C-alpha positions as a printed Julia matrix, in Angstrom:
213×3 Matrix{Float64}:
 -133.16  -42.87  134.72
 -131.45  -40.84  132.2
 -130.35  -37.47  131.24
 -131.34  -35.49  127.73
 -128.76  -32.91  126.76
 -129.01  -30.38  123.92
 -133.13  -30.26  123.46
 -135.28  -27.59  122.66
 -135.3   -26.25  126.14
 -131.37  -26.26  125.7
 -131.58  -24.1   122.7
 -129.79  -26.76  120.57
 -130.17  -24.16  117.43
 -128.24  -21.96  119.27
 -124.92  -23.92  119.81
 -122.07  -24.68  117.61
 -120.18  -28.07  117.34
 -117.72  -27.71  119.97
 -120.32  -26.32  122.35
 -122.34  -29.72  121.39
 -119.07  -31.82  122.26
 -118.39  -30.09  125.47
 -121.77  -30.44  126.68
 -122.6   -34.32  125.83
 -118.72  -35.18  126.75
 -119.53  -33.64  130.21
 -122.77  -35.31  130.57
 -121.43  -38.59  129.74
 -118.47  -38.11  132.53
 -120.79  -37.34  134.9
 -123.19  -40.27  134.47
 -120.18  -42.41  134.38
 -122.49  -45.18  132.4
 -125.01  -45.22  135.25
 -127.85  -43.97  133.39
 -128.45  -43.39  129.48
 -127.37  -40.25  127.98
 -129.88  -38.89  125.2
 -128.33  -36.02  123.08
 -130.31  -33.69  120.68
 -129.06  -34.23  117.02
 -131.66  -32.26  114.8
 -130.74  -30.37  112.15
 -132.11  -29.19  108.77
 -131.57  -32.43  106.98
 -130.04  -35.88  106.48
 -126.16  -34.64  106.43
 -126.53  -32.45  109.18
 -128.36  -34.81  111.49
 -125.56  -37.92  110.4
 -122.72  -35.46  111.28
 -124.38  -34.79  114.71
 -124.69  -38.59  115.38
 -121.5   -39.19  114.64
 -120.54  -36.19  116.87
 -122.89  -37.55  119.86
 -121.75  -40.99  119.66
 -117.87  -40.2   119.68
 -118.89  -38.19  122.99
 -120.74  -41.07  124.83
 -124.0   -40.45  124.31
 -126.23  -43.71  124.19
 -129.28  -42.38  121.96
 -129.73  -39.69  119.2
 -132.98  -37.54  119.52
 -133.91  -36.0   116.49
 -137.51  -34.23  115.02
 -138.04  -34.1   111.29
 -136.15  -31.66  109.12
 -136.37  -28.11  110.96
 -137.73  -25.28  108.7
 -139.93  -27.26  106.31
 -142.93  -29.35  106.14
 -142.84  -33.26  105.0
 -145.37  -35.33  103.58
 -145.59  -38.39  105.66
 -144.17  -41.11  103.31
 -140.99  -38.68  103.17
 -141.09  -38.42  107.0
 -140.72  -42.29  107.34
 -138.18  -42.59  104.4
 -136.02  -39.71  106.31
 -136.28  -41.62  109.93
 -135.46  -44.77  108.33
 -132.34  -43.3   106.58
 -131.13  -42.06  109.63
 -131.75  -45.07  111.68
 -130.04  -46.88  109.16
 -126.83  -45.24  109.35
 -126.75  -44.2   112.72
 -123.87  -45.48  114.97
 -126.34  -45.31  117.93
 -130.03  -46.05  118.64
 -132.25  -42.87  117.72
 -135.48  -41.5   119.33
 -137.73  -39.51  117.64
 -139.25  -36.43  118.69
 -142.37  -34.73  118.0
 -143.29  -31.04  119.16
 -146.23  -29.22  118.06
 -144.5   -26.31  117.18
 -142.21  -27.89  114.29
 -143.7   -28.15  110.88
 -144.02  -31.89  110.47
 -146.53  -33.77  112.67
 -145.8   -37.64  113.4
 -149.05  -39.03  112.24
 -149.95  -42.81  113.69
 -149.65  -44.51  110.49
 -146.03  -42.96  110.24
 -145.12  -43.88  113.76
 -146.34  -47.52  113.1
 -143.9   -48.11  110.39
 -141.03  -46.07  112.57
 -141.48  -48.23  115.11
 -140.73  -51.38  113.47
 -137.11  -49.82  112.74
 -134.63  -52.04  114.91
 -132.88  -48.62  115.31
 -135.38  -46.83  116.97
 -135.6   -46.52  120.59
 -137.94  -44.45  121.91
 -140.55  -41.44  120.86
 -140.6   -38.14  122.94
 -143.94  -36.78  122.47
 -145.12  -33.14  123.37
 -147.98  -32.66  122.07
 -150.85  -31.34  124.62
 -153.43  -34.53  123.42
 -153.97  -37.2   125.84
 -156.0   -39.09  123.32
 -152.42  -38.88  120.78
 -150.6   -40.17  123.48
 -152.71  -43.64  124.49
 -152.63  -43.83  120.41
 -149.05  -43.89  120.6
 -148.59  -45.94  123.93
 -150.8   -48.7   121.85
 -148.82  -48.54  118.93
 -145.5   -49.11  121.12
 -146.78  -51.99  122.78
 -144.99  -55.42  121.98
 -142.36  -53.09  120.17
 -138.67  -52.03  121.7
 -139.69  -48.69  121.58
 -140.11  -46.36  125.12
 -142.47  -43.72  125.2
 -141.63  -40.56  126.67
 -143.96  -37.94  127.28
 -143.19  -34.08  127.03
 -145.85  -32.71  129.07
 -146.02  -32.59  132.82
 -149.55  -33.22  133.38
 -149.34  -36.28  131.55
 -146.24  -38.1   133.19
 -148.16  -40.5   135.89
 -150.9   -41.47  132.9
 -147.91  -41.83  130.75
 -146.59  -44.31  133.39
 -149.35  -46.33  134.06
 -150.27  -46.93  130.64
 -146.96  -48.69  129.71
 -144.74  -45.72  129.07
 -141.55  -45.7   130.37
 -140.53  -41.75  131.54
 -141.07  -38.35  130.3
 -138.49  -35.55  129.44
 -139.91  -31.91  130.61
 -139.12  -28.48  130.95
 -139.63  -28.51  134.76
 -137.29  -31.41  134.53
 -134.55  -28.62  134.69
 -136.21  -27.08  137.93
 -137.78  -29.82  139.84
 -135.93  -33.03  138.4
 -136.2   -34.81  142.29
 -140.15  -34.31  141.58
 -140.39  -36.14  138.14
 -138.11  -38.86  139.58
 -140.37  -39.35  142.12
 -143.59  -39.9   140.25
 -141.36  -42.2   138.05
 -140.2   -44.06  141.16
 -143.82  -44.65  143.07
 -145.49  -45.81  140.02
 -142.72  -48.46  139.61
 -143.19  -49.64  143.02
 -146.98  -49.61  142.26
 -147.74  -46.84  144.96
 -150.43  -44.76  142.38
 -151.51  -42.56  145.52
 -147.95  -41.18  146.49
 -147.54  -40.98  142.5
 -150.69  -38.68  142.13
 -149.47  -36.35  145.29
 -146.62  -36.08  143.49
 -147.96  -35.45  140.1
 -150.65  -32.65  141.96
 -147.42  -31.11  143.48
 -145.85  -30.83  140.05
 -149.16  -29.53  138.41
 -149.63  -26.67  140.6
 -145.62  -26.13  140.27
 -146.61  -25.66  136.36
 -149.74  -23.75  136.99
 -147.73  -21.06  138.75
 -144.65  -21.01  136.37
 -147.16  -21.12  133.07
 -150.47  -20.54  133.83
 -150.66  -17.93  136.71
 -150.18  -14.1   136.87
 -147.0   -15.01  138.46
 -145.12  -14.83  134.85
């Protein structure tokens, strides 16, 4: 179990330094070390990300979560160098975050290189592509990198195939449902996990795909 604050649903790009510190500190205080605290540290480039990592670490975050630089597309070699540079100097482990709306795609060969870095702890992948998720799961096997899906409909599949969890929008609405899928998978009761997954899928449909919007 864990908490992820200052992500895309949390509109991190609208927050100032004081607000970020307040949120991370409040989350760390509430958790009291009972679970890992992930904090978003994305920015326009390495200088900003480094400052946010220091800030997050000082406020009690366990892992800093970053995308590729916002606002520009990198070549894959540049992307790997960027992540390695951040990981080299980060005071806490980092997690990389791939989102299809952001300009740089984390391709498989790049992830293979990134996963070798000892200070990279996790990846969150929000692509609506199960084949891509399966490739990432395969790359992560034998490493210390945790795979977290950002898509509600893939949670059970991710957990059944070596993944460690999820970070999704509906986690803000039905966190106990997400935890139930996780816990039932950990217990090996895939039937109950499927029941919770189907319940979550129905909620996702009602909120994002139906005429109720």
